[in-house]
Coordinates of C-alpha atoms in Angstrom, one line a residue:
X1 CA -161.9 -226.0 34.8
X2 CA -161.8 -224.1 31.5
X3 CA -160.6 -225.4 28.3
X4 CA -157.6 -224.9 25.9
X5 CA -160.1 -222.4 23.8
X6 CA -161.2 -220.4 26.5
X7 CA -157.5 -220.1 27.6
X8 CA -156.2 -218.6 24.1
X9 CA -159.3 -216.2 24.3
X10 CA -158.1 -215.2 27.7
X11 CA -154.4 -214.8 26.6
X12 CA -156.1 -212.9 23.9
X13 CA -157.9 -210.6 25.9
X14 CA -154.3 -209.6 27.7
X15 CA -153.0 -209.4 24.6
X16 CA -156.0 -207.0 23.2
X17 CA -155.7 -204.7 26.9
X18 CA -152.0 -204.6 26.4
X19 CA -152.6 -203.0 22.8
X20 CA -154.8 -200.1 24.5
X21 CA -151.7 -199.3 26.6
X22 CA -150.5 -195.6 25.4
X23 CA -147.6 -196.1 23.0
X24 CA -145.0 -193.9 24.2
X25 CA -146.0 -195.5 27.6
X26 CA -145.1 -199.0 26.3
X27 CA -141.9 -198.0 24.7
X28 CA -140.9 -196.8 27.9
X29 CA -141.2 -199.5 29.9
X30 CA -141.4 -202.2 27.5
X31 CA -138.0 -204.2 26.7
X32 CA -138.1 -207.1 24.4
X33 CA -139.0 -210.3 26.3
X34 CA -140.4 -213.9 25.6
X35 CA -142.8 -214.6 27.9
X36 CA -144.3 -217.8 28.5
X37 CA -147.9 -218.9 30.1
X38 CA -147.9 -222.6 31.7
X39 CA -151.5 -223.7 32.7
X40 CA -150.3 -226.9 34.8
X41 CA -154.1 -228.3 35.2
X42 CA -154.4 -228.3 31.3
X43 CA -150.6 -229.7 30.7
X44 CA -150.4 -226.7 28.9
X45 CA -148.1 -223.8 27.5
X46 CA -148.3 -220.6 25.4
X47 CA -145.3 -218.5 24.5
X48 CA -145.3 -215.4 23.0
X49 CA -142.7 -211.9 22.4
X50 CA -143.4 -208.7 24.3
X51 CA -142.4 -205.5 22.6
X52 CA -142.3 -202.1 21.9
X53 CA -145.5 -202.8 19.6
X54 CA -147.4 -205.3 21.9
X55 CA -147.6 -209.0 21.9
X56 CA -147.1 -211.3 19.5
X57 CA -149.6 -214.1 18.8
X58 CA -149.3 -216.5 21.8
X59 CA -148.6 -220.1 20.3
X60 CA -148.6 -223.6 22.6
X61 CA -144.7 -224.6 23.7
X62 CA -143.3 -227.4 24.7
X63 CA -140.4 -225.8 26.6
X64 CA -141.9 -223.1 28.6
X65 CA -138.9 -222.7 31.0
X66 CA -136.5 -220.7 28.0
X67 CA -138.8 -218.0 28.5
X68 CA -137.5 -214.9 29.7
X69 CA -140.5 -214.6 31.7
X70 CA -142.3 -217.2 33.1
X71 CA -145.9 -217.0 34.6
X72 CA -148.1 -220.3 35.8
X73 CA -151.9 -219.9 36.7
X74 CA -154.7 -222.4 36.8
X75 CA -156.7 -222.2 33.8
X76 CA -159.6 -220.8 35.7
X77 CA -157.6 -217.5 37.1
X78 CA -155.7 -216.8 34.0
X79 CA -159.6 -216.4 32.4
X80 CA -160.8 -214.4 35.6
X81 CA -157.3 -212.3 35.6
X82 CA -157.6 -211.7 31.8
X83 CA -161.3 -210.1 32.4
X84 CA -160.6 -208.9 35.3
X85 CA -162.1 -211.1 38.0
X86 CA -158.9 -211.8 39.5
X87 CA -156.3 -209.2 40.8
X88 CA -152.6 -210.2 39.7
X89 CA -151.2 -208.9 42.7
X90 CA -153.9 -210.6 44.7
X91 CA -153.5 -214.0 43.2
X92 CA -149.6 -213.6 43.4
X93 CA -150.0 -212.8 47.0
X94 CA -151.8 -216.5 47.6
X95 CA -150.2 -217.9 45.3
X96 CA -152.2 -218.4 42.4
X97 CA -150.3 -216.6 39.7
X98 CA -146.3 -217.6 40.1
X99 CA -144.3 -215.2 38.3
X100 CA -140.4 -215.9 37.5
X101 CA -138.7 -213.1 36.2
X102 CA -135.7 -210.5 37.1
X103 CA -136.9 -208.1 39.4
X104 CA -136.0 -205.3 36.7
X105 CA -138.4 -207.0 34.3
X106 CA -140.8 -207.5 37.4
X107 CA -141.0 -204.0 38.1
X108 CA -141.7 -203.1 33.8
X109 CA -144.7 -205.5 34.0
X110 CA -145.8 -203.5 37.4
X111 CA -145.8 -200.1 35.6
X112 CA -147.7 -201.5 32.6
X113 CA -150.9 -202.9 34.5

């Protein structure tokens, strides 16, 4: 099981691949959403703000369900999806990653990875 520092490292990293994605890219898909991260084994949750510019800082939350956006992985696969040991649409498939979002927002997030 990883630990509450090698989660924000991983968030992080998503955070950091996100900012390589071409800007007029992003502001073409991207519309402004809170997203939150809830790593159940951990009792933990990280919110953050998705826009045209990237990602804001993730910080823990207490209320991870206001989110906009709502993802829940172990804190083992959100480290091996943030470096790449882990296919999102593989672990959504067996349901490792759960993602709760509108399917417009669902199909943003698609174009962007």
């Amino acid at each position: 099981m990883a630990n509450e520092e090698e989660c924000r490292a991983a968030l992080d990293k998503i955070a950091e691949r996100l900012a390589e994605v071409d800007a007029d890219k992003l502001a073409r898909h991207v519309v402004e959403r809170t997203i939150s991260c809830r790593v159940p084994d951990l009792g933990l949750a990280f919110r953050t703000r998705l826009h045209a510019g990237g990602l804001d800082p993730f910080e823990t939350t207490d209320d991870p369900r206001s989110a906009q956006v709502r993802l829940t992985a172990s804190s083992d696969d959100l480290v091996a999806l943030a470096y790449d040991e882990l296919n999102p649409a593989k672990a959504w498939a067996a349901g490792r990653l759960k993602i709760e979002a509108s399917i417009f927002d669902l199909l943003r997030l698609r174009k962007l990875m």
